[in-house]
CSV table of C-alpha atoms and ligand atoms in Angstrom, one decimal:
chain,number,residue,atom,x,y,z
A,1,MET,CA,-14.1,-5.1,19.5
A,2,PRO,CA,-10.8,-5.1,17.7
A,3,TYR,CA,-10.9,-4.7,13.9
A,4,ASP,CA,-10.6,-7.8,11.8
A,5,LEU,CA,-8.3,-7.2,8.9
A,6,TYR,CA,-8.3,-9.8,6.1
A,7,TYR,CA,-5.4,-10.1,3.7
A,8,TRP,CA,-3.2,-12.8,2.1
A,9,PRO,CA,-0.6,-14.0,4.6
A,10,GLY,CA,3.1,-14.0,3.8
A,11,LEU,CA,3.3,-10.6,1.9
A,12,PRO,CA,2.7,-7.0,2.9
A,13,GLY,CA,0.8,-6.3,-0.4
A,14,ARG,CA,-2.2,-4.0,-0.4
A,15,GLY,CA,-3.0,-5.1,3.2
A,16,GLU,CA,0.0,-3.0,4.3
A,17,PHE,CA,-1.8,0.2,3.6
A,18,ALA,CA,-4.4,-0.7,6.1
A,19,ARG,CA,-1.9,-2.3,8.6
A,20,LEU,CA,0.3,0.9,8.7
A,21,VAL,CA,-2.6,3.0,9.7
A,22,LEU,CA,-3.8,0.6,12.4
A,23,GLU,CA,-0.2,0.4,13.7
A,24,ALA,CA,0.5,4.1,13.6
A,25,ALA,CA,-2.8,4.8,15.4
A,26,GLY,CA,-2.1,2.1,18.0
A,27,VAL,CA,-5.5,0.5,17.2
A,28,PRO,CA,-5.9,-3.2,18.1
A,29,TYR,CA,-6.7,-5.6,15.2
A,30,ARG,CA,-6.6,-9.2,14.3
A,31,ASP,CA,-4.8,-10.1,11.1
A,32,VAL,CA,-7.3,-12.9,10.5
A,33,ALA,CA,-5.8,-14.8,7.6
A,34,ARG,CA,-2.5,-15.1,9.5
A,35,LEU,CA,-4.2,-16.7,12.5
A,36,PRO,CA,-4.4,-20.4,12.9
A,37,GLU,CA,-7.7,-22.1,11.6
A,38,ALA,CA,-8.3,-23.3,15.2
A,39,GLU,CA,-8.7,-19.6,16.1
A,40,GLY,CA,-11.1,-19.0,13.3
A,41,GLY,CA,-8.3,-17.7,11.0
A,42,GLY,CA,-6.5,-18.7,7.8
A,43,VAL,CA,-7.1,-18.1,4.2
A,44,ALA,CA,-10.2,-20.4,4.4
A,45,ALA,CA,-11.8,-17.9,6.8
A,46,MET,CA,-11.1,-15.1,4.4
A,47,GLN,CA,-12.5,-16.8,1.4
A,48,ALA,CA,-15.5,-17.9,3.4
A,49,PHE,CA,-16.2,-14.3,4.3
A,50,MET,CA,-15.9,-13.2,0.6
A,51,VAL,CA,-18.7,-15.6,-0.4
A,52,GLY,CA,-20.9,-14.6,2.5
A,53,ARG,CA,-20.5,-17.7,4.6
A,54,GLY,CA,-21.4,-16.9,8.2
A,55,HIS,CA,-22.6,-13.4,7.5
A,56,ASP,CA,-25.2,-11.5,5.5
A,57,GLY,CA,-23.2,-8.2,5.0
A,58,PRO,CA,-21.6,-6.7,1.9
A,59,LEU,CA,-19.3,-9.0,-0.1
A,60,PRO,CA,-15.8,-7.6,-0.7
A,61,PHE,CA,-14.5,-8.2,-4.3
A,62,ALA,CA,-10.9,-8.8,-3.1
A,63,PRO,CA,-8.7,-8.5,-0.1
A,64,PRO,CA,-7.8,-6.4,1.7
A,65,PHE,CA,-11.0,-5.8,3.6
A,66,LEU,CA,-11.7,-4.7,7.2
A,67,VAL,CA,-14.6,-5.9,9.3
A,68,GLU,CA,-16.0,-4.4,12.5
A,69,GLY,CA,-19.3,-5.9,13.5
A,70,GLU,CA,-21.6,-5.2,10.6
A,71,LEU,CA,-19.3,-2.8,9.0
A,72,VAL,CA,-17.3,-4.1,6.0
A,73,VAL,CA,-14.8,-1.8,4.4
A,74,SER,CA,-13.0,-2.9,1.2
A,75,GLN,CA,-10.5,-1.4,-1.2
A,76,SER,CA,-7.1,-0.5,0.2
A,77,ALA,CA,-7.5,3.3,-0.2
A,78,VAL,CA,-11.0,3.3,1.3
A,79,ILE,CA,-9.8,1.3,4.3
A,80,ALA,CA,-6.8,3.6,4.9
A,81,ALA,CA,-9.1,6.7,4.7
A,82,PHE,CA,-11.7,5.2,6.9
A,83,LEU,CA,-9.2,4.3,9.6
A,84,GLY,CA,-7.2,7.5,9.3
A,85,GLU,CA,-10.4,9.6,9.7
A,86,HIS,CA,-11.6,7.6,12.7
A,87,HIS,CA,-8.2,7.4,14.5
A,88,GLY,CA,-6.6,10.8,14.2
A,89,LEU,CA,-4.6,10.3,11.1
A,90,ALA,CA,-6.5,12.5,8.7
A,91,PRO,CA,-6.8,16.3,8.2
A,92,GLU,CA,-9.7,18.0,9.9
A,93,ALA,CA,-10.5,20.7,7.2
A,94,GLU,CA,-12.9,19.3,4.6
A,95,ALA,CA,-11.0,20.3,1.5
A,96,GLU,CA,-7.9,18.6,3.0
A,97,ARG,CA,-9.8,15.6,4.1
A,98,ILE,CA,-11.2,15.1,0.6
A,99,PHE,CA,-7.7,15.6,-0.9
A,100,ALA,CA,-6.1,13.0,1.4
A,101,ARG,CA,-8.6,10.5,0.0
A,102,SER,CA,-7.7,11.5,-3.6
A,103,ILE,CA,-4.0,11.0,-2.7
A,104,ALA,CA,-4.7,7.5,-1.2
A,105,VAL,CA,-6.6,6.5,-4.4
A,106,THR,CA,-3.8,7.8,-6.6
A,107,THR,CA,-1.4,5.7,-4.5
A,108,ALA,CA,-3.5,2.7,-5.2
A,109,ASP,CA,-3.3,3.5,-8.9
A,110,LEU,CA,0.5,3.5,-8.5
A,111,VAL,CA,0.5,0.2,-6.7
A,112,ALA,CA,-1.6,-1.3,-9.5
A,113,GLU,CA,0.9,-0.1,-12.1
A,114,ALA,CA,3.8,-1.5,-10.0
A,115,HIS,CA,2.0,-4.8,-10.0
A,116,ASP,CA,1.3,-4.7,-13.7
A,117,VAL,CA,5.0,-4.3,-14.5
A,118,HIS,CA,5.5,-8.0,-13.6
A,119,HIS,CA,2.0,-9.0,-14.8
A,120,PRO,CA,1.4,-6.9,-17.9
A,121,VAL,CA,-0.6,-9.5,-19.8
A,122,GLY,CA,-2.7,-11.3,-17.1
A,123,VAL,CA,-3.0,-11.5,-13.4
A,124,GLY,CA,-3.7,-15.2,-13.6
A,125,LEU,CA,-0.6,-16.0,-15.6
A,126,TYR,CA,2.9,-16.6,-14.2
A,127,TYR,CA,5.5,-13.9,-14.6
A,128,GLU,CA,7.6,-16.4,-16.4
A,129,ASP,CA,4.9,-16.6,-19.1
A,130,GLN,CA,4.9,-12.8,-19.7
A,131,LYS,CA,8.6,-11.9,-19.5
A,132,PRO,CA,9.0,-10.1,-22.9
A,133,GLU,CA,6.0,-7.9,-22.1
A,134,ALA,CA,7.2,-7.3,-18.6
A,135,THR,CA,10.5,-6.0,-19.9
A,136,ARG,CA,8.8,-3.5,-22.1
A,137,ARG,CA,6.3,-2.5,-19.4
A,138,ALA,CA,9.1,-2.1,-16.9
A,139,ALA,CA,11.1,0.4,-19.2
A,140,GLU,CA,8.0,2.6,-19.5
A,141,PHE,CA,7.2,2.4,-15.8
A,142,ARG,CA,10.9,3.2,-14.7
A,143,GLU,CA,11.4,6.0,-17.2
A,144,SER,CA,8.0,7.7,-17.4
A,145,ARG,CA,5.6,6.6,-14.7
A,146,MET,CA,7.9,6.5,-11.6
A,147,PRO,CA,9.1,10.2,-12.2
A,148,LYS,CA,5.5,11.3,-12.9
A,149,PHE,CA,4.1,9.8,-9.7
A,150,LEU,CA,7.1,10.7,-7.5
A,151,GLY,CA,7.2,14.3,-8.9
A,152,TRP,CA,3.5,14.7,-8.0
A,153,TYR,CA,4.1,13.7,-4.4
A,154,GLU,CA,7.1,16.0,-4.2
A,155,ALA,CA,5.1,18.9,-5.6
A,156,LEU,CA,2.4,18.3,-3.0
A,157,ILE,CA,4.8,18.5,-0.1
A,158,ALA,CA,6.5,21.6,-1.5
A,159,ARG,CA,3.1,23.3,-2.0
A,160,ASN,CA,1.5,22.3,1.3
A,161,PRO,CA,0.6,25.7,2.8
A,162,HIS,CA,1.1,24.3,6.3
A,163,ASP,CA,4.8,23.8,5.5
A,164,SER,CA,4.6,20.7,7.5
A,165,GLY,CA,6.7,18.5,5.2
A,166,THR,CA,3.6,16.3,4.7
A,167,LEU,CA,1.4,15.7,1.6
A,168,VAL,CA,-1.7,17.4,3.0
A,169,GLY,CA,-2.7,19.2,6.1
A,170,PRO,CA,-0.5,20.1,9.1
A,171,ASP,CA,0.2,16.6,10.4
A,172,ILE,CA,1.1,13.2,9.3
A,173,THR,CA,-1.8,11.4,7.8
A,174,TYR,CA,-2.7,8.0,6.3
A,175,ALA,CA,-1.8,9.5,2.9
A,176,ASP,CA,1.8,9.9,4.1
A,177,LEU,CA,1.8,6.3,5.4
A,178,GLY,CA,0.8,5.3,1.9
A,179,LEU,CA,3.7,7.3,0.3
A,180,TYR,CA,6.1,5.7,2.8
A,181,GLN,CA,5.0,2.2,1.8
A,182,VAL,CA,5.3,2.9,-2.0
A,183,LEU,CA,8.7,4.4,-1.5
A,184,ARG,CA,9.9,1.3,0.4
A,185,GLY,CA,8.3,-1.0,-2.2
A,186,LEU,CA,9.8,0.8,-5.2
A,187,ALA,CA,13.2,0.8,-3.4
A,188,TYR,CA,12.8,-3.0,-3.0
A,189,ALA,CA,11.7,-3.7,-6.6
A,190,PHE,CA,13.7,-1.1,-8.5
A,191,PRO,CA,16.8,-0.4,-6.3
A,192,LYS,CA,18.9,0.9,-9.2
A,193,ARG,CA,16.2,3.2,-10.5
A,194,MET,CA,15.4,4.5,-7.1
A,195,GLU,CA,19.0,5.3,-6.5
A,196,THR,CA,19.1,7.4,-9.7
A,197,LEU,CA,15.9,9.2,-8.9
A,198,ARG,CA,16.5,9.7,-5.2
A,199,PRO,CA,18.1,13.2,-5.4
A,200,ASP,CA,15.1,14.5,-7.4
A,201,TYR,CA,12.6,13.8,-4.5
A,202,PRO,CA,14.3,15.1,-1.2
A,203,LEU,CA,11.0,16.1,0.4
A,204,ALA,CA,9.3,12.8,-0.3
A,205,HIS,CA,12.3,10.8,1.1
A,206,ALA,CA,12.5,13.1,4.2
A,207,LEU,CA,8.8,12.5,4.8
A,208,ALA,CA,9.3,8.7,4.5
A,209,ASP,CA,12.2,9.0,7.0
A,210,LYS,CA,9.9,10.9,9.4
A,211,VAL,CA,7.3,8.2,9.2
A,212,ASP,CA,9.9,5.4,9.6
A,213,ALA,CA,11.0,7.1,12.9
A,214,LEU,CA,7.5,7.2,14.4
A,215,PRO,CA,7.8,5.1,17.5
A,216,ARG,CA,4.8,2.9,16.7
A,217,ILE,CA,6.0,2.4,13.1
A,218,ALA,CA,9.5,1.5,14.3
A,219,ALA,CA,8.0,-0.9,16.8
A,220,TYR,CA,5.8,-2.5,14.2
A,221,ARG,CA,8.7,-3.0,11.8
A,222,ALA,CA,10.7,-4.7,14.5
A,223,SER,CA,7.8,-7.0,15.4
A,224,ASP,CA,6.8,-10.3,14.0
A,225,ARG,CA,3.6,-8.7,12.6
A,226,ALA,CA,5.6,-7.1,9.8
A,227,THR,CA,6.3,-9.1,6.7
A,228,GLY,CA,9.2,-8.3,4.3
A,229,PHE,CA,8.8,-7.7,0.6
A,230,ASN,CA,9.1,-10.8,-1.5
A,231,GLU,CA,8.4,-12.2,-5.0
A,232,ASN,CA,4.8,-13.2,-4.1
A,233,GLY,CA,3.8,-9.6,-3.5
A,234,ILE,CA,3.0,-6.5,-5.4
A,235,PHE,CA,6.5,-5.1,-5.3
A,236,ARG,CA,8.8,-7.8,-6.6
A,237,HIS,CA,12.5,-7.5,-7.3
A,238,TYR,CA,13.3,-9.0,-10.6
A,239,PRO,CA,16.9,-7.7,-11.5
A,240,GLU,CA,16.1,-7.9,-15.2
A,241,LEU,CA,13.3,-5.4,-14.8
A,242,ASP,CA,15.4,-2.8,-13.0
A,243,ALA,CA,17.9,-0.4,-14.5
A,244,ALA,CA,19.4,3.0,-13.4
B,301,GSH,N1,-8.2,-2.0,-5.9
B,301,GSH,C1,-8.1,-3.0,-4.9
B,301,GSH,C2,-7.4,-4.2,-5.5
B,301,GSH,C3,-7.5,-5.4,-4.7
B,301,GSH,C4,-6.7,-6.6,-5.2
B,301,GSH,O1,-6.4,-6.7,-6.4
B,301,GSH,N2,-6.4,-7.5,-4.3
B,301,GSH,C5,-5.6,-8.6,-4.7
B,301,GSH,C6,-4.5,-9.0,-3.7
B,301,GSH,S1,-3.4,-7.6,-3.5
B,301,GSH,C7,-6.4,-9.8,-4.8
B,301,GSH,O2,-6.4,-10.8,-4.1
B,301,GSH,N3,-7.2,-9.9,-6.0
B,301,GSH,C8,-8.0,-10.9,-6.3
B,301,GSH,C9,-8.7,-10.7,-7.6
B,301,GSH,O3,-8.7,-9.6,-8.1
B,301,GSH,O4,-9.4,-11.6,-8.1
B,301,GSH,C10,-7.5,-2.4,-3.6
B,301,GSH,O5,-6.8,-1.5,-3.8
B,301,GSH,O6,-7.8,-3.0,-2.5
């Protein structure tokens, strides 16, 4: 049975943290909400699952979630860890396995902060209705939060005792795929700021380049399964929120 991944169509969003692990591992999956309703897909199928229609399993609070038979896995970091651990993209040693999970959860924190830059007052409001607050939030995010998160990733790679150029353990893991995605997202949303910061994080960027060159990731990015960043997503490019 292939996995069923449920996430909003039309944006990479938080679904991408699951999708990248599935793609890097070469694991078959259905991106259910992107399928036609005639094939049991669409947003309606996703929303039906979330209210328990047609199944009596756990209810995910929000997309993304992953379903395989009776197993329902929600929260982007938990999904990435679950898939990585089951499909050869996680460290073997227990301490490193646990730390990879911590990295993934921290990455989810960064994603939430990147989202809150354009929605600092309320998730249910339009960006246009919270622009002054977004301007203030963006300055703090660019100047303080981006260097703090990126510096942490850089330090992890530098301190990795395996000297593998990865965040944790001897090989590329789902934690590295998450870093790859946030670096791409931040470069899309804040191109000027990322250009300024880039020289400070050579190891993180080298790792992202390595992930980008993985044959399965390259094939995925060239496929019609991959969706580009846009202003419906988490990482949005509003020029007025970016600065060097
Ligand atoms: N912490 C969760 C956040 C999930 C989340 O906020 N999902 C968004 C889409 S990216 C959503 O549809 N939220 C609906 C809601 O919060 O009501 C995760 O990382 O998966």
